[in-house]
PDB file of C-alpha atoms in Angstrom:
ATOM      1  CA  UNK A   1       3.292 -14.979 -14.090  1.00  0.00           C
ATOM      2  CA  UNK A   2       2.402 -11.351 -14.657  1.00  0.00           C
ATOM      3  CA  UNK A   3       1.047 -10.203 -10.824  1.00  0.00           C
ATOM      4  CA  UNK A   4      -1.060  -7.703 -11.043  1.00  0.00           C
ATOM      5  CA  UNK A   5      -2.304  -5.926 -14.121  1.00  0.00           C
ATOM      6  CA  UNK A   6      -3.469  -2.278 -14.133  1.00  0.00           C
ATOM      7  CA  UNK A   7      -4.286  -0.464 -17.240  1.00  0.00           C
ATOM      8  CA  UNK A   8      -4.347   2.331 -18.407  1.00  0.00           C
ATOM      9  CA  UNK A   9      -0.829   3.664 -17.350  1.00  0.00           C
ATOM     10  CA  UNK A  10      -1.890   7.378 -17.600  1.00  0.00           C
ATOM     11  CA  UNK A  11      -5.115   9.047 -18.604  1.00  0.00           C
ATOM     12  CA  UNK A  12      -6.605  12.202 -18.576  1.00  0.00           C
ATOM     13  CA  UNK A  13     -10.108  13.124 -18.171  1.00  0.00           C
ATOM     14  CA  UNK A  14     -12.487  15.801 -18.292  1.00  0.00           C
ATOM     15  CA  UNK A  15     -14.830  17.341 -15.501  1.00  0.00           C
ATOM     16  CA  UNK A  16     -18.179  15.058 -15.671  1.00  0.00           C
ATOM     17  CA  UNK A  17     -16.583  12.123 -17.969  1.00  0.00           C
ATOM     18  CA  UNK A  18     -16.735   8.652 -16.840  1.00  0.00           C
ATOM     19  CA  UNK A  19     -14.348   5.581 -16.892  1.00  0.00           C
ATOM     20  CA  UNK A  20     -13.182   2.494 -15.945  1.00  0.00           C
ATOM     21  CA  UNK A  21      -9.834   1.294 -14.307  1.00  0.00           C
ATOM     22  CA  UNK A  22      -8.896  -2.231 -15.218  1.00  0.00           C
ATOM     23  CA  UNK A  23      -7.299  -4.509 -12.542  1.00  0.00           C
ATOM     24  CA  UNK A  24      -6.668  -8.260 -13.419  1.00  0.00           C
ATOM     25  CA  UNK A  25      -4.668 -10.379 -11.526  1.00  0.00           C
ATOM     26  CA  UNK A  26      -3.495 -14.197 -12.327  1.00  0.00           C
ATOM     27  CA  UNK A  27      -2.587 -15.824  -8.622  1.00  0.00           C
ATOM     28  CA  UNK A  28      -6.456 -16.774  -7.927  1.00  0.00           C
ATOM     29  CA  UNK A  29      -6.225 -14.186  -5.456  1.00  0.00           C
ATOM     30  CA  UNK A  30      -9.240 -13.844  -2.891  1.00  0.00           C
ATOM     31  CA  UNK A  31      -8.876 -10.612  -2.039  1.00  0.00           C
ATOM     32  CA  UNK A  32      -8.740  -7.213  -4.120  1.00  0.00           C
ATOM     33  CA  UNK A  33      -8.262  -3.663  -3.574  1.00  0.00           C
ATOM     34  CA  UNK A  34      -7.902  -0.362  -4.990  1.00  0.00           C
ATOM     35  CA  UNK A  35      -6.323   2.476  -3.113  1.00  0.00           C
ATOM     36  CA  UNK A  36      -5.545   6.028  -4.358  1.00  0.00           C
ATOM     37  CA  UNK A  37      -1.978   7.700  -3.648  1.00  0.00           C
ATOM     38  CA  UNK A  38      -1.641  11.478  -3.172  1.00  0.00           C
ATOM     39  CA  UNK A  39       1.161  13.300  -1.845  1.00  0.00           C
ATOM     40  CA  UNK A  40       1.780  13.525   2.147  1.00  0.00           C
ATOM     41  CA  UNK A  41      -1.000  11.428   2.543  1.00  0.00           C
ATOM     42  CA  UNK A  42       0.458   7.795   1.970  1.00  0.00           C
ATOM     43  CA  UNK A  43      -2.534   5.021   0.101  1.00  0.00           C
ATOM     44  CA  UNK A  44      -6.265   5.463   0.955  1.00  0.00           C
ATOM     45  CA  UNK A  45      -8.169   2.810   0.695  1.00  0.00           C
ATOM     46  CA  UNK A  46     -11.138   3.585  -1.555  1.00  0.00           C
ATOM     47  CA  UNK A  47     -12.909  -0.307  -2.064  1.00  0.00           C
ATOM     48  CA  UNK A  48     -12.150  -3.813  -1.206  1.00  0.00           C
ATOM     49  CA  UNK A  49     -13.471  -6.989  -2.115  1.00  0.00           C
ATOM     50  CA  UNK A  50     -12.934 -10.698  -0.195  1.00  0.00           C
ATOM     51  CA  UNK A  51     -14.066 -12.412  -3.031  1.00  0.00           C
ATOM     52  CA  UNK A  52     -16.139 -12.628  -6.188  1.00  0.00           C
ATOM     53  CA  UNK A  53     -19.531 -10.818  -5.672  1.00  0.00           C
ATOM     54  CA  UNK A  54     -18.541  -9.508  -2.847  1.00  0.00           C
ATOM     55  CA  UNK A  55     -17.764  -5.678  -2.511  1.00  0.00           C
ATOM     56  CA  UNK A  56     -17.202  -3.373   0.102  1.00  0.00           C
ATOM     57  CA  UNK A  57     -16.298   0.366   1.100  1.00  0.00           C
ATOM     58  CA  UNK A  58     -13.099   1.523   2.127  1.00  0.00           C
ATOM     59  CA  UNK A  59     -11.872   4.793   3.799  1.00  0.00           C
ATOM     60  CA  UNK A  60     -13.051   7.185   0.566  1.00  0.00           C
ATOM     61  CA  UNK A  61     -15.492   5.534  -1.385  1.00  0.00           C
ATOM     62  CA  UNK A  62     -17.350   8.378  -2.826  1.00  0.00           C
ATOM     63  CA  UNK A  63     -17.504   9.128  -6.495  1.00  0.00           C
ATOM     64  CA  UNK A  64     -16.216   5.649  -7.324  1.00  0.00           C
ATOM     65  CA  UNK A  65     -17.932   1.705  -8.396  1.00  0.00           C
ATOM     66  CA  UNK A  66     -16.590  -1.704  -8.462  1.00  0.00           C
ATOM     67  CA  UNK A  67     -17.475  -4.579  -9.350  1.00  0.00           C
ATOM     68  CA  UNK A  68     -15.956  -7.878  -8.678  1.00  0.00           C
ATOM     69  CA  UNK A  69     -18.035 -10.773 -11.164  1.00  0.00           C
ATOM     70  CA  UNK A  70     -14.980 -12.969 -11.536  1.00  0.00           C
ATOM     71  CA  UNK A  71     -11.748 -13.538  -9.471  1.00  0.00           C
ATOM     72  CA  UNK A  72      -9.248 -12.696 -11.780  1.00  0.00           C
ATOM     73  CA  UNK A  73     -10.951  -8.706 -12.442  1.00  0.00           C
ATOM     74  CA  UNK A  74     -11.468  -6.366 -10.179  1.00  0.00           C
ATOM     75  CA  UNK A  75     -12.484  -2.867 -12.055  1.00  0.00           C
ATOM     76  CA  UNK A  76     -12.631   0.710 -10.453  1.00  0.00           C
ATOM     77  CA  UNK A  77     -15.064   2.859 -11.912  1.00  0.00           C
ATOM     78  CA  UNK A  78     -15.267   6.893 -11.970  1.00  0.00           C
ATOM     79  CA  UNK A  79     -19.206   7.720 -12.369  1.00  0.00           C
ATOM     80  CA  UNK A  80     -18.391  11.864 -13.081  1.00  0.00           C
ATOM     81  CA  UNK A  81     -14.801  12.625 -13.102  1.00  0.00           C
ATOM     82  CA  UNK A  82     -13.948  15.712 -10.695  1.00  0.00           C
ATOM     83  CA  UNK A  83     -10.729  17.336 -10.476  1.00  0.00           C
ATOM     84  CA  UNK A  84     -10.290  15.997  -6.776  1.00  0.00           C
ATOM     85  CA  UNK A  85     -10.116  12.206  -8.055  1.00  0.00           C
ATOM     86  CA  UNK A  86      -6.432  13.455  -9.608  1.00  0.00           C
ATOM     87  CA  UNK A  87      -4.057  10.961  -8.454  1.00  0.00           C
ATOM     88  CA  UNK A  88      -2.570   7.727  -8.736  1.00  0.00           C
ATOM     89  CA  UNK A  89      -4.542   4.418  -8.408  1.00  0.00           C
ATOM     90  CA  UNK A  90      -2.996   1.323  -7.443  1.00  0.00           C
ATOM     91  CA  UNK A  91      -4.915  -2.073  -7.373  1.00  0.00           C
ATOM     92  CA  UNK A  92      -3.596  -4.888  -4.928  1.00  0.00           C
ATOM     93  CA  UNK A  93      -4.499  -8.735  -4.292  1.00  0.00           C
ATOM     94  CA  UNK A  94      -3.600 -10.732  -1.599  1.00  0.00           C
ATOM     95  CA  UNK A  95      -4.452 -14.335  -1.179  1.00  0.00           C
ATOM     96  CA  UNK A  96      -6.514 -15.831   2.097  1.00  0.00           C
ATOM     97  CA  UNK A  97      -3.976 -17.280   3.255  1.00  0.00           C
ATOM     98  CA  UNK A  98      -0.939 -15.075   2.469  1.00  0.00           C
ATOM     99  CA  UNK A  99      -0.412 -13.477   5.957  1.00  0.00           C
ATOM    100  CA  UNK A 100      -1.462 -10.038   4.543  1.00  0.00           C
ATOM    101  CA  UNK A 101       1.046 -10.065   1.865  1.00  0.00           C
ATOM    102  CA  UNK A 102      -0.438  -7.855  -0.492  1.00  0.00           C
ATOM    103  CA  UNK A 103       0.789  -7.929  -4.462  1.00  0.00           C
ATOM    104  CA  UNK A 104       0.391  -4.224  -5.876  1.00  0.00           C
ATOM    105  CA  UNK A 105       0.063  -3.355  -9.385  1.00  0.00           C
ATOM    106  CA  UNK A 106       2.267  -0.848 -10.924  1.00  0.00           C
ATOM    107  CA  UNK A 107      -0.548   1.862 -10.883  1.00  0.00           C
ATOM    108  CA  UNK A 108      -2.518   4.104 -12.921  1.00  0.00           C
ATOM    109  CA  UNK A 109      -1.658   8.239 -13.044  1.00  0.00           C
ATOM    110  CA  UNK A 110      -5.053   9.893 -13.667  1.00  0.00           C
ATOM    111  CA  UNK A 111      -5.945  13.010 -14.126  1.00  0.00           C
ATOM    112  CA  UNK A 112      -8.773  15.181 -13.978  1.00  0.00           C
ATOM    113  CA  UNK A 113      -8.665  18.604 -15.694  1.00  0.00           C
TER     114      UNK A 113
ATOM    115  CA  UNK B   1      -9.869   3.534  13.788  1.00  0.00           C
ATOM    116  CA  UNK B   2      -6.301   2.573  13.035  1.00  0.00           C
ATOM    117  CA  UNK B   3      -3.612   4.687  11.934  1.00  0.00           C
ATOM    118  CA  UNK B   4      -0.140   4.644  11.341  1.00  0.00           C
ATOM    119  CA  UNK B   5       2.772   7.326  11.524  1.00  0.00           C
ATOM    120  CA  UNK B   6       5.598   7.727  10.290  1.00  0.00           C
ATOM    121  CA  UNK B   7       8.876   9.792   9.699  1.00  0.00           C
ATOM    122  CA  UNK B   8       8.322  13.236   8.139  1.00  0.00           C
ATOM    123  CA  UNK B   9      10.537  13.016   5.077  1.00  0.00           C
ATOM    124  CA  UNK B  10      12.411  13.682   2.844  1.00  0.00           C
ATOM    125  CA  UNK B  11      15.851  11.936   4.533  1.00  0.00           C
ATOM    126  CA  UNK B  12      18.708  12.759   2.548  1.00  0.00           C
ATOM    127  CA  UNK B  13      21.985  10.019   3.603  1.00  0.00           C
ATOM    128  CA  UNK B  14      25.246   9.332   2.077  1.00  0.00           C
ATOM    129  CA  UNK B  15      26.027   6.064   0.947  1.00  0.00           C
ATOM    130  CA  UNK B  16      26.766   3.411   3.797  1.00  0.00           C
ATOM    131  CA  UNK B  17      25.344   5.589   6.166  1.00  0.00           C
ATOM    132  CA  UNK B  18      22.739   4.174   9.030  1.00  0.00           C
ATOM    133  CA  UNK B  19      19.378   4.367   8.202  1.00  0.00           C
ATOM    134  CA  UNK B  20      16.391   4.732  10.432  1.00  0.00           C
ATOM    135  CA  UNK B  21      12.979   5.442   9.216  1.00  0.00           C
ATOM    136  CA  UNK B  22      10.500   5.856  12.637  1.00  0.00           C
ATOM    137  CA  UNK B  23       6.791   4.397  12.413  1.00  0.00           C
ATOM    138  CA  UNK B  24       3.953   4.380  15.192  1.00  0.00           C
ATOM    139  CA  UNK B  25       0.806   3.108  15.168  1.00  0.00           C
ATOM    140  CA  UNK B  26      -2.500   2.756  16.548  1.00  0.00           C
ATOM    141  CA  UNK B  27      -4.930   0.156  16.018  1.00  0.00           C
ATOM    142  CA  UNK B  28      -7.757  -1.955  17.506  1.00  0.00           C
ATOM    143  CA  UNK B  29      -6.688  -5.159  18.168  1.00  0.00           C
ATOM    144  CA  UNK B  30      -2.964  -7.149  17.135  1.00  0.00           C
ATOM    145  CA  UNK B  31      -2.281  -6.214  13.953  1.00  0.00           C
ATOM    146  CA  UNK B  32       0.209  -7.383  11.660  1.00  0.00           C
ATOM    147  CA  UNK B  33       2.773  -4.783  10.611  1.00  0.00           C
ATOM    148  CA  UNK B  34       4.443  -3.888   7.124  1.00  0.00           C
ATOM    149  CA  UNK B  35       7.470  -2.053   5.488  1.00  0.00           C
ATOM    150  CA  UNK B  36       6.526  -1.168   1.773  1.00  0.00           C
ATOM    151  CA  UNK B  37       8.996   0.059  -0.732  1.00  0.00           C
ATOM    152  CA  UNK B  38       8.207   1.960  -3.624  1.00  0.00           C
ATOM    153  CA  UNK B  39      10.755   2.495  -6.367  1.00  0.00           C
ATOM    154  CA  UNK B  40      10.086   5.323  -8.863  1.00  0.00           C
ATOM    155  CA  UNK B  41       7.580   4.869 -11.493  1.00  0.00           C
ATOM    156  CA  UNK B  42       6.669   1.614  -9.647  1.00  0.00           C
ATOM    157  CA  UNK B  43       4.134  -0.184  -7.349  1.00  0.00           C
ATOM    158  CA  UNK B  44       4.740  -0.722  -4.137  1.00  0.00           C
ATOM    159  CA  UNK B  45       6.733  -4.025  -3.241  1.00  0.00           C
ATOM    160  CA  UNK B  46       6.421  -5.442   0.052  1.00  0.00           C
ATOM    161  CA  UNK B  47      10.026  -4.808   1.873  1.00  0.00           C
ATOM    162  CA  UNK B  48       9.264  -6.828   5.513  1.00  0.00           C
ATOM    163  CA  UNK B  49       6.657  -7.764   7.869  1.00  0.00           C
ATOM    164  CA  UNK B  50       5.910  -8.963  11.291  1.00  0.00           C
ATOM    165  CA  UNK B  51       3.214 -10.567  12.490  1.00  0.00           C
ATOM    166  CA  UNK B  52       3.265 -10.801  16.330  1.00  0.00           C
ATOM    167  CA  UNK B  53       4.739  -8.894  19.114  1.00  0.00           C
ATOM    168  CA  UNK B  54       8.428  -9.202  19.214  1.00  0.00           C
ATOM    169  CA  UNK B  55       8.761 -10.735  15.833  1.00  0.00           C
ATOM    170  CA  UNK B  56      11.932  -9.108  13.994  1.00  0.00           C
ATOM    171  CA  UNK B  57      11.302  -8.472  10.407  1.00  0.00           C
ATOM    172  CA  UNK B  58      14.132  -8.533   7.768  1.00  0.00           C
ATOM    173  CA  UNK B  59      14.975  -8.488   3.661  1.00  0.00           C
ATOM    174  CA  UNK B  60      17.809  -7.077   2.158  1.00  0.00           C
ATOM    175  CA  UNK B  61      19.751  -6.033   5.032  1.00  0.00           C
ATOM    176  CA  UNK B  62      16.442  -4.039   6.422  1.00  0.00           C
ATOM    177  CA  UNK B  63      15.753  -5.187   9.884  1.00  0.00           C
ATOM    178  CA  UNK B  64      12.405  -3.716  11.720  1.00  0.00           C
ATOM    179  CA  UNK B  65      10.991  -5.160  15.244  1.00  0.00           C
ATOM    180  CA  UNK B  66       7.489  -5.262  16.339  1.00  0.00           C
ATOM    181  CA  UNK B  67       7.561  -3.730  20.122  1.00  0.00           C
ATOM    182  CA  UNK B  68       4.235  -3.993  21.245  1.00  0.00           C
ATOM    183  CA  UNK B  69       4.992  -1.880  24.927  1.00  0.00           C
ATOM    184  CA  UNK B  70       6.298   1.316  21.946  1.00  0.00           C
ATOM    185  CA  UNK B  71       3.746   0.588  19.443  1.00  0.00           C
ATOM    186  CA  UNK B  72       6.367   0.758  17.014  1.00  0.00           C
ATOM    187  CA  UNK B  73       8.462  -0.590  13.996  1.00  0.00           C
ATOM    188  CA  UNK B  74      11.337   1.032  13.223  1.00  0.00           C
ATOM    189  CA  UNK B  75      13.075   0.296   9.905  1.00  0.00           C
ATOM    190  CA  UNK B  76      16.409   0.071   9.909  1.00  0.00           C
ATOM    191  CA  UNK B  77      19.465  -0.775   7.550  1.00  0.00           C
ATOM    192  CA  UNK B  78      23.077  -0.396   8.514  1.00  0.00           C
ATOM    193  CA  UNK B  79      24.618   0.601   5.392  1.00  0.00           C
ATOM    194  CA  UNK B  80      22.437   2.174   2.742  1.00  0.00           C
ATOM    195  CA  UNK B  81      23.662   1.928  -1.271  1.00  0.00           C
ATOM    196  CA  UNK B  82      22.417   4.705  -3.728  1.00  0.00           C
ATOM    197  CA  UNK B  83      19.955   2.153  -4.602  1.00  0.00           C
ATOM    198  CA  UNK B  84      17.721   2.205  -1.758  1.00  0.00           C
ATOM    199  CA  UNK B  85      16.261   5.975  -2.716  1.00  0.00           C
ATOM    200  CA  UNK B  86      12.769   4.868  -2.459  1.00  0.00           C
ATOM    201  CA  UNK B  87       9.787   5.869  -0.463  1.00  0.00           C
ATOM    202  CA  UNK B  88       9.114   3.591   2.189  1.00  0.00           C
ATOM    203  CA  UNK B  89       5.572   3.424   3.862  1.00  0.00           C
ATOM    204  CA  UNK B  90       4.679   2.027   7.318  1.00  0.00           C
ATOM    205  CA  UNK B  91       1.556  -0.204   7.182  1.00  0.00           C
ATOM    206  CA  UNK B  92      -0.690  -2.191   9.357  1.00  0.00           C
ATOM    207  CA  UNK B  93      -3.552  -4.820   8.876  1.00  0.00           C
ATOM    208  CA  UNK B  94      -5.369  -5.287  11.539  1.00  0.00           C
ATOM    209  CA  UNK B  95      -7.737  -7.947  11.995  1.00  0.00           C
ATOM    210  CA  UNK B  96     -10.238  -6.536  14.119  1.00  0.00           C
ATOM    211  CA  UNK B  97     -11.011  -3.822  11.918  1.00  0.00           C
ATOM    212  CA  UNK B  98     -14.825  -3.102   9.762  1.00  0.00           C
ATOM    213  CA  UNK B  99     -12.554  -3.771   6.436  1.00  0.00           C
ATOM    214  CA  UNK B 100     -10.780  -7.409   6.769  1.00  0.00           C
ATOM    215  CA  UNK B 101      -7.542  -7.411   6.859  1.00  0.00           C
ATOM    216  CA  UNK B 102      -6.915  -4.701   4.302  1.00  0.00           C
ATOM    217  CA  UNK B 103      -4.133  -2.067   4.753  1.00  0.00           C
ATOM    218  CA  UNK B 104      -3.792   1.208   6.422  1.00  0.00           C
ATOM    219  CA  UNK B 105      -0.526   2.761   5.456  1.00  0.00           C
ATOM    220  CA  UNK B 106       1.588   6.099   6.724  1.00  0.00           C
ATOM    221  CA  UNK B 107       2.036   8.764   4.829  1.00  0.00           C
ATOM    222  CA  UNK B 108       5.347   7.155   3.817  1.00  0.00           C
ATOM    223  CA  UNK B 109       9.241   8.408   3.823  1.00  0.00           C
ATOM    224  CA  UNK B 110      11.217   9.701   1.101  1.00  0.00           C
ATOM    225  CA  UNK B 111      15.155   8.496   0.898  1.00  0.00           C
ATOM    226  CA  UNK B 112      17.518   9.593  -0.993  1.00  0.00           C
ATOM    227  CA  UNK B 113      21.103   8.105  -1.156  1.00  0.00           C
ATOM    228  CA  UNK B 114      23.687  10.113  -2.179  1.00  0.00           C
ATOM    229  CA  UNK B 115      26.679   8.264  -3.567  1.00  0.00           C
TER     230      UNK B 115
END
């Protein structure tokens, strides 16, 4: 049972480029979220989503896209990479009826020169 | 909106030394309430929770109690081993929120165990 998958690992980007963080997870989990980690500020919640098709915003949504088509993916993406976005990204899935026991991924270190 | 605080760190402790790690919050409704651990290079693993007022939390000799009069939980640990340097974070989901249950976490706590 692998949890929750995040790749890449690390990646560095230029001002203006795009990409896409991958999140998969393989517990049929309803709900998915990424969050971004910077230091002294704990996790931020950038988007969420309760299930598939269903998005929403979280604390710092700008500059960021998701998706959610199936319930297994769950895929962050950076429309015009800026400095700022440096940080760590973690993706997390919980199911309904866990009791708000959230799985994390092991995270992805991007950043933005 | 809801927020959690938590103890400036980083706490520095030798080994089998008491730990406390201090967390407030503030939120809307009754929200459930979360200790996270995060070891290095990892994600973050959930450590304890507590879902009602006066529940009592505990996992690996951690303890933490929900006191809804101190809108607190306090993590605590009675002996600490080298291998609890982690960074612990403080979280809350409360129900009555805009976002549904997702988490709002503190800043979080660096330990360090010194053998």
């Amino acid at each position: 049972n692998a949890g929750v998958t995040q790749t890449p690992k690390f990646q560095v980007l230029k001002t203006g480029q795009s990409m896409t963080l991958q999140c998969a997870q393989d517990m049929n989990h309803e709900y998915m979220s990424w969050y971004r980690q910077d230091p002294g500020m704990g996790l931020r919640l950038i988007h969420y989503s309760v299930g598939a098709g269903i998005t929403d915003q979280g604390e710092v949504p700008n500059g960021y896209n998701v998706s959610r088509s199936t319930t297994e993916d769950f895929p962050l993406r950076l429309l015009s990479a800026a400095p700022s976005q440096t940080s760590v990204y973690f993706c997390a899935s919980s199911s309904r009826d866990s009791n708000y026991g959230y799985t994390f991924g092991s995270g992805t270190r991007l950043t933005v020169v | 909106g809801d927020s959690v605080t938590q103890m400036e760190g980083p706490v520095t402790l030798s080994e089998e030394a008491f730990l406390t790690i201090n967390c407030t919050y503030t939120a809307t409704g009754y929200p459930s309430l979360f200790w996270y651990v995060q070891y290095p290079g990892e994600g973050l693993q959930l450590l304890l929770k507590a879902t009602k007022a006066d529940d009592k939390g505990s996992n690996k000799g951690f303890e933490a109690t929900y006191r809804k009069e101190t809108t607190s939980f306090h993590l605590e640990k009675g002996s600490v081993q080298v291998s609890d340097s982690a960074v612990y974070f403080c979280a809350l989901s409360d129900p009555f929120s805009g976002s549904a249950r997702q988490l709002t976490f503190g800043s979080g706590t660096q330990l360090t165990v010194l053998p």
